[in-house]
Coordinates of C-alpha atoms in Angstrom, one line a residue:
Chain A
M1 CA 91.0 36.9 79.2
E2 CA 92.2 34.0 77.2
Y3 CA 88.7 32.5 77.4
F4 CA 87.4 35.8 76.0
I5 CA 89.9 35.8 73.1
Q6 CA 89.0 32.2 72.4
Q7 CA 85.4 33.1 72.1
L8 CA 86.3 36.1 70.0
I9 CA 88.1 33.8 67.5
N10 CA 85.2 31.4 67.4
G11 CA 82.8 34.3 67.0
I12 CA 84.8 35.8 64.1
S13 CA 84.7 32.5 62.2
V14 CA 80.9 32.2 62.6
G15 CA 80.6 35.9 61.8
S16 CA 82.5 35.5 58.6
I17 CA 79.8 33.2 57.3
Y18 CA 77.1 35.8 58.2
A19 CA 79.1 38.5 56.6
L20 CA 79.4 36.7 53.3
I21 CA 75.7 36.1 53.2
A22 CA 74.9 39.6 54.4
L23 CA 76.9 41.0 51.4
G24 CA 74.3 39.5 49.0
Y25 CA 71.4 40.9 51.0
T26 CA 72.9 44.3 51.2
M27 CA 73.8 44.5 47.6
V28 CA 70.4 43.4 46.4
Y29 CA 68.6 45.6 48.8
G30 CA 70.8 48.5 47.9
I31 CA 69.9 48.2 44.2
I32 CA 66.3 47.2 44.0
K33 CA 65.1 47.6 47.6
L34 CA 64.1 44.0 47.9
I35 CA 64.6 41.8 51.0
N36 CA 65.6 38.7 49.1
F37 CA 64.4 36.0 51.4
A38 CA 65.5 33.4 48.9
H39 CA 69.1 34.4 49.5
G40 CA 69.4 32.0 52.5
D41 CA 68.4 29.2 50.3
V42 CA 70.9 30.1 47.6
F43 CA 73.4 29.6 50.4
M44 CA 71.9 26.2 51.0
V45 CA 72.1 25.3 47.3
G46 CA 75.7 26.5 47.2
S47 CA 76.6 24.3 50.1
F48 CA 75.1 21.2 48.4
I49 CA 76.9 21.9 45.1
G50 CA 80.1 22.3 47.1
L51 CA 79.4 19.0 48.8
F52 CA 78.8 17.1 45.5
S53 CA 81.8 18.7 43.8
A54 CA 84.1 17.9 46.8
R55 CA 82.9 14.3 46.9
N56 CA 83.4 13.7 43.2
L57 CA 86.7 15.6 43.0
A58 CA 88.1 13.8 46.0
N59 CA 87.1 10.5 44.5
A60 CA 88.8 11.4 41.3
G61 CA 92.0 11.8 43.3
F62 CA 92.8 15.5 43.2
P63 CA 94.9 16.9 46.0
P64 CA 93.0 18.6 48.9
V65 CA 93.9 22.2 48.1
I66 CA 92.8 21.8 44.4
V67 CA 89.6 20.1 45.6
L68 CA 88.8 23.0 47.9
I69 CA 89.5 25.7 45.3
L70 CA 87.6 23.8 42.5
S71 CA 84.6 23.1 44.7
L72 CA 84.4 26.7 45.7
A73 CA 84.6 27.8 42.1
I74 CA 82.0 25.3 40.8
S75 CA 79.6 26.1 43.6
M76 CA 80.0 29.9 43.2
T77 CA 79.5 29.7 39.4
V78 CA 76.4 27.5 39.5
S79 CA 74.9 29.6 42.3
A80 CA 75.6 32.8 40.4
L81 CA 73.6 31.3 37.5
L82 CA 70.9 30.3 39.9
G83 CA 70.7 33.8 41.3
I84 CA 70.4 35.3 37.8
S85 CA 67.7 32.8 36.8
I86 CA 65.7 33.6 40.0
E87 CA 66.0 37.3 39.3
R88 CA 64.9 36.9 35.6
L89 CA 62.0 34.5 36.2
A90 CA 60.6 35.7 39.5
Y91 CA 61.6 39.3 40.3
K92 CA 62.0 41.0 36.9
P93 CA 58.3 40.7 36.0
L94 CA 57.5 42.4 39.3
R95 CA 59.8 45.4 38.8
K96 CA 56.8 47.8 38.9
A97 CA 54.6 45.8 41.4
S98 CA 54.0 46.8 45.0
R99 CA 56.8 46.0 47.5
I100 CA 54.6 43.5 49.4
A101 CA 54.0 41.4 46.2
V102 CA 57.8 41.2 45.5
L103 CA 58.4 40.2 49.2
I104 CA 55.8 37.4 49.0
T105 CA 57.4 36.2 45.7
A106 CA 60.8 36.2 47.4
I107 CA 59.4 34.0 50.2
G108 CA 57.7 31.8 47.6
V109 CA 61.0 31.3 45.8
S110 CA 62.6 30.5 49.2
F111 CA 60.0 27.8 49.9
L112 CA 60.4 26.4 46.3
L113 CA 64.1 26.0 46.8
E114 CA 63.7 24.4 50.2
Y115 CA 61.0 21.9 49.4
T116 CA 62.5 21.0 46.0
G117 CA 65.6 20.3 48.0
V118 CA 63.6 18.1 50.4
F119 CA 61.9 16.4 47.5
F120 CA 65.2 15.4 45.7
L121 CA 67.7 15.1 48.6
G122 CA 65.4 14.1 51.5
P123 CA 64.9 16.0 54.7
Q124 CA 67.8 14.4 56.6
A125 CA 71.1 16.1 57.1
Q126 CA 74.1 14.8 55.0
G127 CA 77.7 14.7 56.1
F128 CA 80.1 17.2 54.5
P129 CA 83.5 15.7 53.6
E130 CA 86.5 17.0 55.5
I131 CA 88.4 18.5 52.5
I132 CA 91.4 19.6 54.4
N133 CA 92.4 17.9 57.6
K134 CA 92.1 20.2 60.6
K135 CA 95.2 21.2 62.4
Q136 CA 95.2 22.9 65.8
Y137 CA 97.4 25.8 66.5
T138 CA 97.9 27.3 70.0
L139 CA 98.5 30.9 70.8
F140 CA 99.6 32.7 73.9
G141 CA 101.2 29.6 75.5
S142 CA 98.6 26.9 75.5
T143 CA 95.2 28.5 76.3
V144 CA 93.9 29.8 73.1
Q145 CA 93.4 27.5 70.2
V146 CA 92.9 28.2 66.5
D147 CA 92.3 25.5 63.9
S148 CA 93.3 25.6 60.3
N149 CA 89.7 25.7 59.3
Q150 CA 89.1 29.0 61.1
I151 CA 92.1 30.5 59.5
M152 CA 90.9 29.3 56.1
I153 CA 87.5 30.8 56.7
L154 CA 88.8 34.2 57.6
G155 CA 91.3 34.1 54.7
T156 CA 88.5 33.2 52.2
T157 CA 86.3 36.0 53.5
V158 CA 89.0 38.6 53.4
V159 CA 90.1 37.6 49.8
L160 CA 86.5 37.7 48.6
M161 CA 85.9 41.0 50.3
I162 CA 88.9 42.5 48.5
V163 CA 87.8 41.1 45.2
L164 CA 84.3 42.6 45.8
Q165 CA 85.7 46.0 46.8
F166 CA 87.7 45.9 43.6
I167 CA 84.7 45.0 41.5
V168 CA 82.5 47.7 43.0
H169 CA 84.9 50.5 43.0
R170 CA 87.3 49.8 40.1
T171 CA 85.3 48.2 37.3
K172 CA 82.7 49.4 34.9
I173 CA 80.0 47.1 36.1
G174 CA 80.7 48.2 39.7
K175 CA 80.3 51.8 38.7
A176 CA 77.0 50.9 37.0
M177 CA 75.9 49.1 40.2
R178 CA 76.6 52.2 42.3
A179 CA 74.8 54.4 39.8
V180 CA 71.7 52.2 39.6
S181 CA 71.5 52.0 43.4
Y182 CA 71.8 55.8 43.7
D183 CA 69.0 56.5 41.1
M184 CA 67.7 53.9 38.8
E185 CA 65.9 56.2 36.4
A186 CA 68.8 58.6 36.0
A187 CA 71.1 55.7 35.4
R188 CA 68.8 54.4 32.7
L189 CA 68.8 57.8 31.1
M190 CA 72.6 57.8 31.1
G191 CA 72.6 54.7 29.0
I192 CA 73.3 52.1 31.7
N193 CA 71.7 48.8 31.1
V194 CA 69.8 48.5 34.3
D195 CA 68.6 44.9 33.8
R196 CA 72.1 43.7 33.2
T197 CA 73.4 45.5 36.2
I198 CA 70.8 44.0 38.4
S199 CA 71.6 40.5 37.1
A200 CA 75.3 41.1 37.9
T201 CA 74.4 42.1 41.4
F202 CA 72.4 38.9 41.9
A203 CA 75.2 36.9 40.4
I204 CA 77.9 38.4 42.7
G205 CA 75.6 38.1 45.8
S206 CA 74.7 34.5 45.1
A207 CA 78.3 33.6 44.4
L208 CA 79.3 35.0 47.8
A209 CA 76.4 33.1 49.5
A210 CA 77.6 29.9 47.8
A211 CA 81.1 30.5 49.2
A212 CA 79.6 30.9 52.6
G213 CA 77.7 27.7 52.1
V214 CA 80.9 25.7 51.3
I215 CA 82.6 27.2 54.3
F216 CA 79.6 26.5 56.5
G217 CA 79.7 22.8 55.4
M218 CA 83.3 22.5 56.2
T219 CA 82.8 24.1 59.7
Y220 CA 79.7 22.2 60.8
N221 CA 80.2 19.0 58.7
S222 CA 76.5 18.7 58.0
V223 CA 74.1 20.2 55.4
D224 CA 70.4 19.8 54.9
P225 CA 67.7 21.5 52.7
M226 CA 66.4 23.7 55.6
M227 CA 69.8 24.9 56.7
G228 CA 69.4 28.3 54.9
V229 CA 66.5 29.6 56.9
L230 CA 68.1 30.7 60.2
P231 CA 71.5 31.8 58.8
G232 CA 69.6 33.7 56.1
L233 CA 67.5 35.6 58.6
K234 CA 70.6 36.3 60.8
A235 CA 72.6 37.5 57.9
F236 CA 69.8 39.9 57.2
V237 CA 70.1 41.1 60.8
A238 CA 73.8 41.5 60.2
A239 CA 73.2 43.6 57.1
V240 CA 70.7 45.8 58.9
L241 CA 73.1 46.1 61.9
G242 CA 75.9 47.3 59.6
G243 CA 73.6 49.6 57.6
I244 CA 71.8 48.0 54.7
G245 CA 73.3 49.0 51.4
S246 CA 76.8 49.4 52.8
I247 CA 79.4 46.7 51.9
P248 CA 81.9 47.4 54.8
G249 CA 78.7 47.6 57.0
A250 CA 77.8 44.0 56.1
L251 CA 81.3 42.8 57.0
V252 CA 81.3 44.6 60.4
G253 CA 77.7 43.6 61.1
G254 CA 78.3 40.0 60.4
L255 CA 81.4 39.8 62.5
L256 CA 79.7 41.7 65.3
L257 CA 76.7 39.5 65.3
G258 CA 78.8 36.3 65.2
T259 CA 80.8 37.5 68.2
V260 CA 77.8 38.5 70.2
E261 CA 76.1 35.2 69.6
T262 CA 79.2 33.2 70.5
E263 CA 79.6 35.2 73.7
V264 CA 75.9 34.6 74.6
S265 CA 76.4 30.9 74.0
S266 CA 79.6 30.7 76.0
L267 CA 77.9 32.4 79.0
G268 CA 75.5 29.4 79.0
Y269 CA 72.5 30.9 77.4
S270 CA 72.8 29.0 74.1
S271 CA 69.0 28.5 73.8
W272 CA 68.6 32.3 73.9
R273 CA 71.1 32.8 71.2
D274 CA 68.7 33.4 68.3
G275 CA 66.5 35.6 70.5
V276 CA 69.5 37.8 71.2
A277 CA 70.2 38.2 67.5
F278 CA 66.6 39.4 66.9
A279 CA 66.8 41.7 70.0
V280 CA 69.9 43.3 68.6
L281 CA 68.0 43.8 65.4
I282 CA 65.1 45.5 67.1
L283 CA 67.3 47.7 69.2
I284 CA 69.3 48.9 66.2
L285 CA 66.1 49.5 64.2
I286 CA 64.7 51.6 67.0
F287 CA 67.8 53.6 67.9
K288 CA 69.7 53.8 64.7
P289 CA 67.6 52.5 61.8
S290 CA 70.2 53.4 59.2
G291 CA 72.6 51.0 60.9
L292 CA 76.2 51.6 62.0
F293 CA 77.5 52.5 58.6
G294 CA 74.4 53.5 56.8
K295 CA 73.4 56.8 55.2
N296 CA 70.5 58.6 56.7
V297 CA 67.9 58.8 53.9
R298 CA 65.4 61.6 54.3
E299 CA 61.8 60.7 53.5
K300 CA 60.6 62.5 50.4
V301 CA 57.4 64.4 50.7
Chain B
M1 CA 23.8 56.4 56.4
K2 CA 20.5 54.7 55.8
K3 CA 21.9 52.8 52.9
L4 CA 24.9 51.7 55.1
N5 CA 22.5 50.4 57.7
K6 CA 20.5 48.5 55.2
S7 CA 23.6 46.8 53.8
F8 CA 24.8 46.1 57.3
W9 CA 21.6 44.3 58.3
L10 CA 21.5 42.5 55.0
G11 CA 25.0 41.2 55.7
I12 CA 24.0 40.0 59.2
V13 CA 20.9 38.2 57.8
L14 CA 23.0 36.5 55.1
A15 CA 25.5 35.4 57.7
M16 CA 22.8 34.0 59.9
V17 CA 21.3 32.1 56.9
L18 CA 24.8 30.7 56.2
Y19 CA 25.2 29.7 59.8
G20 CA 21.7 28.0 59.8
V21 CA 22.4 26.1 56.6
I22 CA 25.7 24.8 57.8
Q23 CA 24.3 24.0 61.3
I24 CA 21.5 21.9 59.6
L25 CA 24.1 20.1 57.4
L26 CA 26.2 19.3 60.5
T27 CA 23.3 18.0 62.6
T28 CA 21.9 15.9 59.8
G29 CA 25.3 14.4 59.3
I30 CA 25.7 15.5 55.7
F31 CA 28.9 17.3 56.8
D32 CA 31.2 14.9 58.7
D33 CA 33.8 15.6 61.4
V34 CA 36.5 16.3 58.9
M35 CA 34.3 18.9 57.2
E36 CA 33.6 20.5 60.6
S37 CA 37.3 20.7 61.4
T38 CA 37.9 22.3 58.0
L39 CA 35.1 24.8 58.6
I40 CA 36.5 25.7 62.0
L41 CA 40.0 26.1 60.6
I42 CA 38.6 28.4 57.8
C43 CA 36.9 30.6 60.5
I44 CA 40.1 30.8 62.5
N45 CA 42.0 31.8 59.4
V46 CA 39.3 34.3 58.4
M47 CA 39.7 36.0 61.9
L48 CA 43.5 36.1 61.5
A49 CA 43.4 37.4 57.9
V50 CA 40.8 40.1 58.6
S51 CA 42.6 41.3 61.6
L52 CA 46.0 41.4 59.8
N53 CA 44.3 43.2 56.9
L54 CA 43.4 46.1 59.3
I55 CA 47.1 46.5 60.1
N56 CA 48.7 45.8 56.7
G57 CA 46.0 46.6 54.2
I58 CA 44.1 49.5 55.8
T59 CA 46.7 51.3 57.9
G60 CA 49.5 50.4 55.6
Q61 CA 51.8 49.2 58.4
F62 CA 53.8 46.3 57.0
S63 CA 53.6 43.7 59.8
I64 CA 54.7 40.1 59.4
G65 CA 54.6 39.0 63.1
H66 CA 50.9 38.1 63.4
A67 CA 51.6 34.6 64.6
G68 CA 53.2 36.2 67.7
F69 CA 49.9 37.7 68.7
M70 CA 48.2 34.5 68.0
S71 CA 50.5 32.5 70.2
I72 CA 50.0 34.9 73.1
G73 CA 46.2 34.4 72.8
A74 CA 46.6 30.6 72.5
Y75 CA 48.9 30.3 75.6
V76 CA 47.0 32.8 77.8
S77 CA 43.6 31.1 77.1
A78 CA 45.1 27.6 77.5
I79 CA 46.7 28.4 80.8
L80 CA 43.5 30.1 82.1
T81 CA 41.3 27.1 81.3
L82 CA 43.9 24.5 82.3
N83 CA 45.4 26.0 85.5
F84 CA 42.7 28.4 86.7
D85 CA 39.4 26.9 85.6
V86 CA 38.3 30.1 83.9
P87 CA 35.2 29.7 81.7
F88 CA 36.1 29.2 78.0
V89 CA 34.6 32.4 76.6
L90 CA 36.0 34.6 79.4
A91 CA 39.4 33.0 78.9
L92 CA 39.1 33.9 75.2
V93 CA 38.3 37.6 76.0
I94 CA 41.3 37.8 78.4
A95 CA 43.5 36.1 75.8
G96 CA 42.4 38.7 73.2
L97 CA 43.1 41.6 75.7
A98 CA 46.5 40.2 76.5
A99 CA 47.4 40.0 72.9
A100 CA 46.1 43.6 72.4
F101 CA 48.4 44.7 75.2
F102 CA 51.3 43.2 73.4
G103 CA 50.1 44.8 70.2
V104 CA 50.4 48.2 71.9
L105 CA 53.7 47.2 73.4
I106 CA 55.1 46.3 70.0
G107 CA 53.3 49.1 68.3
I108 CA 54.8 51.9 70.2
P109 CA 58.5 51.3 69.7
T110 CA 58.1 50.3 66.1
L111 CA 56.1 53.4 65.2
R112 CA 59.3 55.1 64.2
L113 CA 59.8 52.5 61.5
N114 CA 58.0 52.0 58.2
G115 CA 58.0 49.8 55.2
D116 CA 60.5 47.0 55.1
Y117 CA 62.1 48.0 58.4
L118 CA 58.8 47.6 60.2
A119 CA 58.3 44.3 58.5
I120 CA 61.6 43.0 59.8
A121 CA 61.1 44.4 63.2
T122 CA 57.7 42.7 63.6
L123 CA 59.3 39.5 62.3
G124 CA 61.9 39.9 65.0
F125 CA 59.3 40.4 67.7
G126 CA 57.3 37.4 66.5
E127 CA 60.5 35.3 66.7
I128 CA 61.4 36.7 70.2
I129 CA 58.0 35.7 71.5
R130 CA 58.5 32.2 70.1
I131 CA 62.0 31.9 71.7
V132 CA 60.7 33.2 75.1
L133 CA 57.9 30.6 75.0
L134 CA 60.4 28.0 74.0
N135 CA 62.6 28.8 77.1
T136 CA 59.8 29.2 79.7
E137 CA 59.3 26.0 81.7
Y138 CA 55.9 27.1 83.1
V139 CA 54.3 26.9 79.6
G140 CA 56.0 23.6 78.7
G141 CA 59.1 24.8 76.8
A142 CA 59.6 23.1 73.5
S143 CA 56.9 20.5 74.0
G144 CA 54.3 23.1 74.7
L145 CA 51.0 22.5 76.4
S146 CA 48.7 19.6 75.9
G147 CA 45.3 18.3 77.1
I148 CA 43.6 21.6 76.4
P149 CA 39.9 21.0 76.6
T150 CA 38.3 21.0 73.1
Q151 CA 35.6 23.6 73.5
T152 CA 35.6 25.3 70.1
T153 CA 32.5 24.4 68.3
W154 CA 31.0 25.6 65.1
T155 CA 28.6 27.9 66.9
V156 CA 31.3 29.5 69.0
I157 CA 33.7 30.0 66.2
F158 CA 31.0 31.4 63.9
L159 CA 30.0 33.9 66.5
F160 CA 33.6 35.1 67.1
T161 CA 34.3 35.3 63.3
L162 CA 31.1 37.3 62.8
I163 CA 32.1 39.7 65.6
T164 CA 35.6 40.1 64.2
I165 CA 34.3 40.9 60.7
V166 CA 31.6 43.3 62.0
V167 CA 33.8 45.2 64.4
I168 CA 36.7 45.5 62.0
N169 CA 34.5 46.4 59.0
N170 CA 32.6 49.0 61.0
F171 CA 35.8 50.4 62.3
I172 CA 37.1 50.7 58.7
R173 CA 34.0 52.6 57.7
S174 CA 34.0 54.9 60.6
S175 CA 36.0 58.2 60.7
H176 CA 38.7 56.4 62.6
G177 CA 39.0 54.0 59.7
R178 CA 39.2 56.9 57.2
A179 CA 42.1 58.2 59.3
C180 CA 43.9 54.9 59.0
L181 CA 43.3 54.9 55.3
A182 CA 44.8 58.4 55.1
I183 CA 47.9 57.1 57.0
R184 CA 48.2 54.4 54.4
E185 CA 47.9 56.7 51.4
N186 CA 50.4 59.3 52.7
E187 CA 51.5 59.4 56.3
I188 CA 53.1 62.9 56.1
A189 CA 50.0 64.4 54.4
A190 CA 47.8 62.7 57.0
E191 CA 49.8 64.2 59.8
A192 CA 49.7 67.6 58.2
M193 CA 45.9 67.4 58.1
G194 CA 45.8 67.0 61.9
I195 CA 45.5 63.2 62.1
N196 CA 47.2 61.7 65.2
T197 CA 49.1 59.1 63.2
T198 CA 50.7 57.6 66.3
L199 CA 47.3 57.0 68.0
Y200 CA 45.8 55.4 65.0
K201 CA 48.7 53.1 64.3
V202 CA 48.6 51.9 67.9
I203 CA 44.8 51.4 67.6
A204 CA 45.3 49.4 64.4
F205 CA 48.0 47.2 66.1
A206 CA 45.9 46.7 69.2
L207 CA 42.7 45.9 67.4
G208 CA 44.4 43.6 65.0
A209 CA 46.2 41.8 67.9
L210 CA 43.0 41.5 69.9
F211 CA 41.3 39.4 67.3
A212 CA 44.5 37.5 66.4
G213 CA 44.7 36.6 70.1
M214 CA 41.1 35.4 70.2
A215 CA 41.8 33.3 67.1
G216 CA 44.8 31.9 68.8
G217 CA 42.7 30.9 71.8
L218 CA 40.1 29.4 69.7
S219 CA 42.6 27.3 67.7
A220 CA 44.3 26.2 71.0
H221 CA 40.9 24.9 72.2
K222 CA 40.3 23.1 69.0
F223 CA 43.6 21.2 68.5
Y224 CA 44.3 20.1 72.2
V225 CA 48.0 20.9 71.8
I226 CA 50.0 24.0 71.3
N227 CA 53.8 24.4 71.0
P228 CA 56.0 27.3 70.1
G229 CA 56.8 25.7 66.8
S230 CA 53.3 26.1 65.5
F231 CA 53.5 29.9 65.8
N232 CA 56.7 30.5 63.8
F233 CA 57.5 32.8 60.9
L234 CA 55.8 30.3 58.5
K235 CA 52.5 30.8 60.2
S236 CA 52.8 34.6 60.1
F237 CA 53.7 34.3 56.4
E238 CA 50.7 32.1 55.8
I239 CA 48.3 34.8 57.2
L240 CA 50.0 37.5 55.2
V241 CA 49.6 35.4 52.0
M242 CA 45.8 35.0 52.7
V243 CA 45.5 38.8 53.0
V244 CA 47.5 39.5 49.8
L245 CA 46.0 36.6 47.9
G246 CA 42.5 38.1 48.5
G247 CA 43.5 41.6 47.8
L248 CA 45.4 43.8 50.3
G249 CA 43.1 46.4 51.9
S250 CA 39.9 44.5 51.3
T251 CA 38.0 42.8 54.1
A252 CA 36.1 40.6 51.6
G253 CA 39.4 39.8 50.0
A254 CA 40.9 38.7 53.3
I255 CA 37.9 36.4 53.9
V256 CA 38.1 34.9 50.4
G257 CA 41.9 34.6 50.7
A258 CA 41.6 32.7 54.0
I259 CA 38.9 30.4 52.6
V260 CA 40.8 29.7 49.3
L261 CA 44.1 29.0 51.0
T262 CA 42.7 26.8 53.8
V263 CA 40.9 24.7 51.2
L264 CA 44.0 24.6 49.0
F265 CA 46.0 23.4 52.0
T266 CA 43.5 20.8 53.0
V267 CA 43.4 19.4 49.4
L268 CA 47.2 19.4 49.0
Q269 CA 47.4 17.4 52.3
Q270 CA 46.9 14.4 50.0
Y271 CA 50.2 15.1 48.3
P272 CA 52.5 15.6 51.3
E273 CA 55.7 15.3 49.1
L274 CA 54.7 17.9 46.6
R275 CA 52.5 20.1 48.9
M276 CA 54.9 22.9 49.5
I277 CA 56.3 22.9 46.0
I278 CA 52.9 23.3 44.5
Y279 CA 52.0 25.9 47.1
S280 CA 55.1 28.0 46.4
T281 CA 54.7 27.7 42.7
I282 CA 51.1 28.9 42.9
L283 CA 52.2 31.8 45.1
I284 CA 54.9 33.0 42.7
L285 CA 52.7 32.7 39.6
M286 CA 49.9 34.5 41.5
M287 CA 52.1 37.4 42.4
I288 CA 53.5 37.7 38.8
F289 CA 50.2 37.5 37.0
R290 CA 47.8 39.1 39.5
P291 CA 49.7 41.0 42.2
K292 CA 46.6 42.9 43.3
G293 CA 45.0 39.7 44.6
L294 CA 41.7 38.0 43.7
L295 CA 39.4 40.9 44.7
G296 CA 41.8 43.9 44.3
S297 CA 40.8 46.4 46.9
A298 CA 37.0 46.0 46.8
G299 CA 35.4 46.6 50.1
L300 CA 33.0 44.3 52.0
S301 CA 29.5 45.7 51.2
F302 CA 26.3 44.7 49.5
K303 CA 26.0 48.0 47.7
F304 CA 26.7 46.2 44.4
F305 CA 23.2 44.8 44.5
A306 CA 21.9 48.3 44.1
K307 CA 24.4 49.9 41.8
K308 CA 27.8 49.3 40.5
E309 CA 30.5 50.3 42.9
A310 CA 33.0 53.0 42.0
K311 CA 36.2 51.8 40.4
P312 CA 38.5 50.6 43.2
S313 CA 41.6 52.6 43.7
D314 CA 45.0 51.3 42.7
S315 CA 46.6 48.9 45.1
I316 CA 49.0 50.5 47.6
S317 CA 52.7 50.4 47.2
G318 CA 55.5 50.9 49.6

């Protein structure tokens, strides 16, 4: 039982990272029906910016908590700008093109980010500085362990989720986002600036991915230009699992996928871990394509 | 129908002339080994692109797991020739059939899906096949199989490529092909007109997988080694790009796309540092400025020698 709870805790901390990336997928898909394959690479860029900021800020002698908050803020801001530029330069000209053309562009952007990263930073992994020293806490006597990093991860995810819920449901831009995702043409007729709303969606999604990137770096202590590929695909699985287009769905999907993966690894099948993620994807697509929290959209004749 | 037959035989004759010319250039040594390898690679990619075009371009089923079928063909044929001494061509046919079987297997459950969801499901299937191969000791695990006899020659590959193009192109022009096109244009309307959409989607998947499997077998018997890493998502994507670059829904486009991309890759090999950056930039610019591909949706025929073809319909969406 304690072992199970331990794995659950580990799973939740991996799942939080998936959930943060999945939010970006789900928001972009909800608004322009695009599987933004470049999203995993925005996560990578965010992680590297976090790495450089943390290194420089720590050298400048800031206290650890300030270093963490500032690195997160810098990384999220730069990635948000990156997300907006990608949307403006690559996706906006294709607003009326076929879906397959947009999908290929997204994969093209993903390659461009990856290999530009390899070109400038080299293919080898780099160490991520330990911003805040890890502390171990024990629960239930001495069997279950939680470290400060895992608490910080869950804390950051929850705070960002609350902020996101606030933006989407209580602000004007959030209202515009919901309107555009419901019916783009009608929203345009109502005087909503659709292009600006889409840019805002990309900005928010990219900022969340960057936050996930910094957290990922702190958890695994190593970042490389190709690190976005697999977490990116799995975050997409998480988004589909929760019901693509649904924000609570992305959170639940991410946590669920992280937990399942950790359980599979802990049972000694770690080389099958990625396979299980995709098997989950196919099962959910076959039996409940709208996902756990998704709306059932009827096909128009 | 007479006109169709004429253009069909004209195509075969032109293909034979092309084969003869290249064969002469190869035997006289004007084309060296590197050239021959590139030609074989082009043919493998043409087979893959033409077969994927049947699924994606003609039937409108958005599949991005084609490398999965290719890997099944490659592994089956390699094991047959390595462990069971099966003759090369027979091994290729069995490899194709095995891939087709998986095509049906994958086709049936995913029939409930369409658009992006199908794309993601096929991607998932491709990855699962790769992970299963990676974890199976019998096929060498992560290091894969090596020492596969090199039996793919220019003659063999040309024959298989020609068969692929002829079979798929004739299928597209038959009433079955029309049914597939109807599914692409509007699935619900096609169903209402009495077309068995399930059957045709499975046929398209099976036929596409059959030739992808053969292409996989041919590539395994060209490059001595196969490992699960060479049939990943990147490979599936590469085949998809060939199809879209040439013009989705056009057999001629798939052939042109495969040739252009293979040559581009071979040329870019000289700049390993910048190769993928250049490749992805070209890809993005191509999609922005000419999303319909090089040839649009023009079909493979020689009718344009006689009279100008009717305006090709708009590219598909969805």
